[in-house]
CSV table of C-alpha atoms in Angstrom, one decimal:
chain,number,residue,atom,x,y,z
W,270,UNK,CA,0.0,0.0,0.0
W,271,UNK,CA,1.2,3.4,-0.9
W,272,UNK,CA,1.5,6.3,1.3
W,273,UNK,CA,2.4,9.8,2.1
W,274,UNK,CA,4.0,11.0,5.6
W,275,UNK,CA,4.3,14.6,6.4
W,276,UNK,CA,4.9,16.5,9.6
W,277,UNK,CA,3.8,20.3,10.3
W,278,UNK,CA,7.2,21.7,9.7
W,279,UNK,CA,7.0,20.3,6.1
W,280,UNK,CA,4.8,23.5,5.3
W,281,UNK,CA,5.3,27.1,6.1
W,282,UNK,CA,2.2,28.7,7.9
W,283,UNK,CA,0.3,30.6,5.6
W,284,UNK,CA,-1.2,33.3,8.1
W,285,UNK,CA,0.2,36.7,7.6
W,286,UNK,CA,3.0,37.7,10.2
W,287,UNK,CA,1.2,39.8,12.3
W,288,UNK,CA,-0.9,37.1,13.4
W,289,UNK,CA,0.5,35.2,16.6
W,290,UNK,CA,-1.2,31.6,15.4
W,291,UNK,CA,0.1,29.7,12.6
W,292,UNK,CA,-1.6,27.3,9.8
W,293,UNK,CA,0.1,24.6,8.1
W,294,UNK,CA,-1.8,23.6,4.6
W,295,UNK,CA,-0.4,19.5,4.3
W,296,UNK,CA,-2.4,18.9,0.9
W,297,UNK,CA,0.6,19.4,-1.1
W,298,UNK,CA,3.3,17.5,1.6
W,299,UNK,CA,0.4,14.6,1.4
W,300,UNK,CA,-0.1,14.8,-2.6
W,301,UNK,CA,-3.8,14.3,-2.0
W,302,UNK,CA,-5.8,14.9,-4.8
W,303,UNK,CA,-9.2,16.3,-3.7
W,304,UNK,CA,-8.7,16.3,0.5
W,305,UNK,CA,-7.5,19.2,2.0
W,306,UNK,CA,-5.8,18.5,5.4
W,307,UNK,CA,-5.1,21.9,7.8
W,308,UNK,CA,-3.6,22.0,11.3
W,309,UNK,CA,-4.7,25.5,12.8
W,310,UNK,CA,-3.1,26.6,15.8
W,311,UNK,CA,-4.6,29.9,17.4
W,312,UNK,CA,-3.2,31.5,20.6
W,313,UNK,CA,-5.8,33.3,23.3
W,314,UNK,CA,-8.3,35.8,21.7
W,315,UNK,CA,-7.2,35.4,17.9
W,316,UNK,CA,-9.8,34.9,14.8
W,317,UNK,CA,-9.5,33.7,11.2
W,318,UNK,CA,-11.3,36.0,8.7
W,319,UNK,CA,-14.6,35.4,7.7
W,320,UNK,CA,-15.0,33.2,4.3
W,321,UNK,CA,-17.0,30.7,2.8
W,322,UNK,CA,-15.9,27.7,0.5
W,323,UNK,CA,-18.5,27.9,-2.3
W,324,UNK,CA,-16.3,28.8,-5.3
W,325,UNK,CA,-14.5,25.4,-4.6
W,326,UNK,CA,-17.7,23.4,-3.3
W,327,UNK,CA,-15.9,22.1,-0.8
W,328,UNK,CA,-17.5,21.1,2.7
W,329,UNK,CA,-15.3,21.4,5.9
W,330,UNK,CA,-14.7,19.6,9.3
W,331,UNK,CA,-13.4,21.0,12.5
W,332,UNK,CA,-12.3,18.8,15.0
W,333,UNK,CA,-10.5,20.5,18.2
W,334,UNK,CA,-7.6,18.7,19.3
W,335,UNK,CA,-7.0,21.0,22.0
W,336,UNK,CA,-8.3,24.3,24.0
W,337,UNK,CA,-11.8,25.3,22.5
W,338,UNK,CA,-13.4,27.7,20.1
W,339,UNK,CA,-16.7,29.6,18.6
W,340,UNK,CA,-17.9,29.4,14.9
W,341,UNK,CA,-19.3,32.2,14.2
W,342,UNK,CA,-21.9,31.9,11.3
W,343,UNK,CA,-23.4,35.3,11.5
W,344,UNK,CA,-26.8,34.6,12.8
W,345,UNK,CA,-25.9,31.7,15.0
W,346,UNK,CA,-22.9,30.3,16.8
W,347,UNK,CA,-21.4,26.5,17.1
W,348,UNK,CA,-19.2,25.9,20.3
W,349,UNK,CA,-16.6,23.2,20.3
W,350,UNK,CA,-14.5,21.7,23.0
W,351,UNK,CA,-11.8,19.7,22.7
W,352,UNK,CA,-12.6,16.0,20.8
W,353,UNK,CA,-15.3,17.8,19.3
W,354,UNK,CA,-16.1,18.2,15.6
W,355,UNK,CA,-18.5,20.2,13.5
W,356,UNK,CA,-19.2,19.9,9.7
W,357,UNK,CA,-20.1,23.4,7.5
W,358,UNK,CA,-21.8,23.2,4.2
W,359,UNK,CA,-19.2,25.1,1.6
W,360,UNK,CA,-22.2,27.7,1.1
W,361,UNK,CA,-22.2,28.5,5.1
W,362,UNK,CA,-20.3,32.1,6.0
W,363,UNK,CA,-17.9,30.8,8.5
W,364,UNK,CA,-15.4,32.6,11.5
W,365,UNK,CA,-13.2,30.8,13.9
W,366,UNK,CA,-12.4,33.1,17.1
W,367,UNK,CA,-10.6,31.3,19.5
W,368,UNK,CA,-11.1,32.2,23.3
W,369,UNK,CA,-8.7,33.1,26.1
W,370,UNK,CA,-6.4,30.1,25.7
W,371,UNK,CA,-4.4,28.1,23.1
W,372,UNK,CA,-6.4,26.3,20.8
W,373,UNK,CA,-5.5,23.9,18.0
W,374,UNK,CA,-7.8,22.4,15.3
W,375,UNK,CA,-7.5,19.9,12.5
W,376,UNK,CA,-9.5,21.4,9.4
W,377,UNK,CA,-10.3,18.6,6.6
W,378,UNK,CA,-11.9,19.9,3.5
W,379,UNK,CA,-13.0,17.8,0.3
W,380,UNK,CA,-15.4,18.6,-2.3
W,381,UNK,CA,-19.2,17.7,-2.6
């Protein structure tokens, strides 16, 4: 069986510098071919920017390895601990804002 091994360091973060988190894109380390693999790692009081998925129709999964966080979807919010995962529709306005500790997240995207 064939496969791909990659570690964090293999990528460079792609969050601006000003931002204290970092976020390692492993699609291209992995050579996947549709799945989009994402470790996030946010310090205490930091957000991602506000965005939706729908030009690529591509769904999304959030699963908190550690610390917790609110998605924000304008109207409503989804509050995950750690060991818990959510699933967002690629038409669904979405914002991560992490709370007053560390967080880190695994973010999995594929299309629909």
């Amino acid at each position: 069986m064939t496969y791909t091994k990659a570690h964090v360091s293999d990528a460079e973060s792609v969050l601006p510098d000003d931002v204290r988190g970092e976020m390692w894109m492993l699609r291209d380390e992995l050579d996947t071919e549709s799945l989009g693999f994402t470790v996030l790692a946010l310090e205490a009081g930091e957000e991602t920017m506000s965005h939706t998925h729908l030009d690529e129709d591509r769904e999304e999964v959030y699963y908190v390895v550690e610390g917790g966080v609110d998605v924000d979807f304008g109207d409503r919010t989804a509050s995950l601990e750690e060991d818990e995962t959510v699933r967002i529709s690629p038409d669904e306005e979405r914002q991560i804002l992490n709370r007053d500790h560390f967080s880190q997240l695994v973010l999995v995207s594929a299309p629909v």
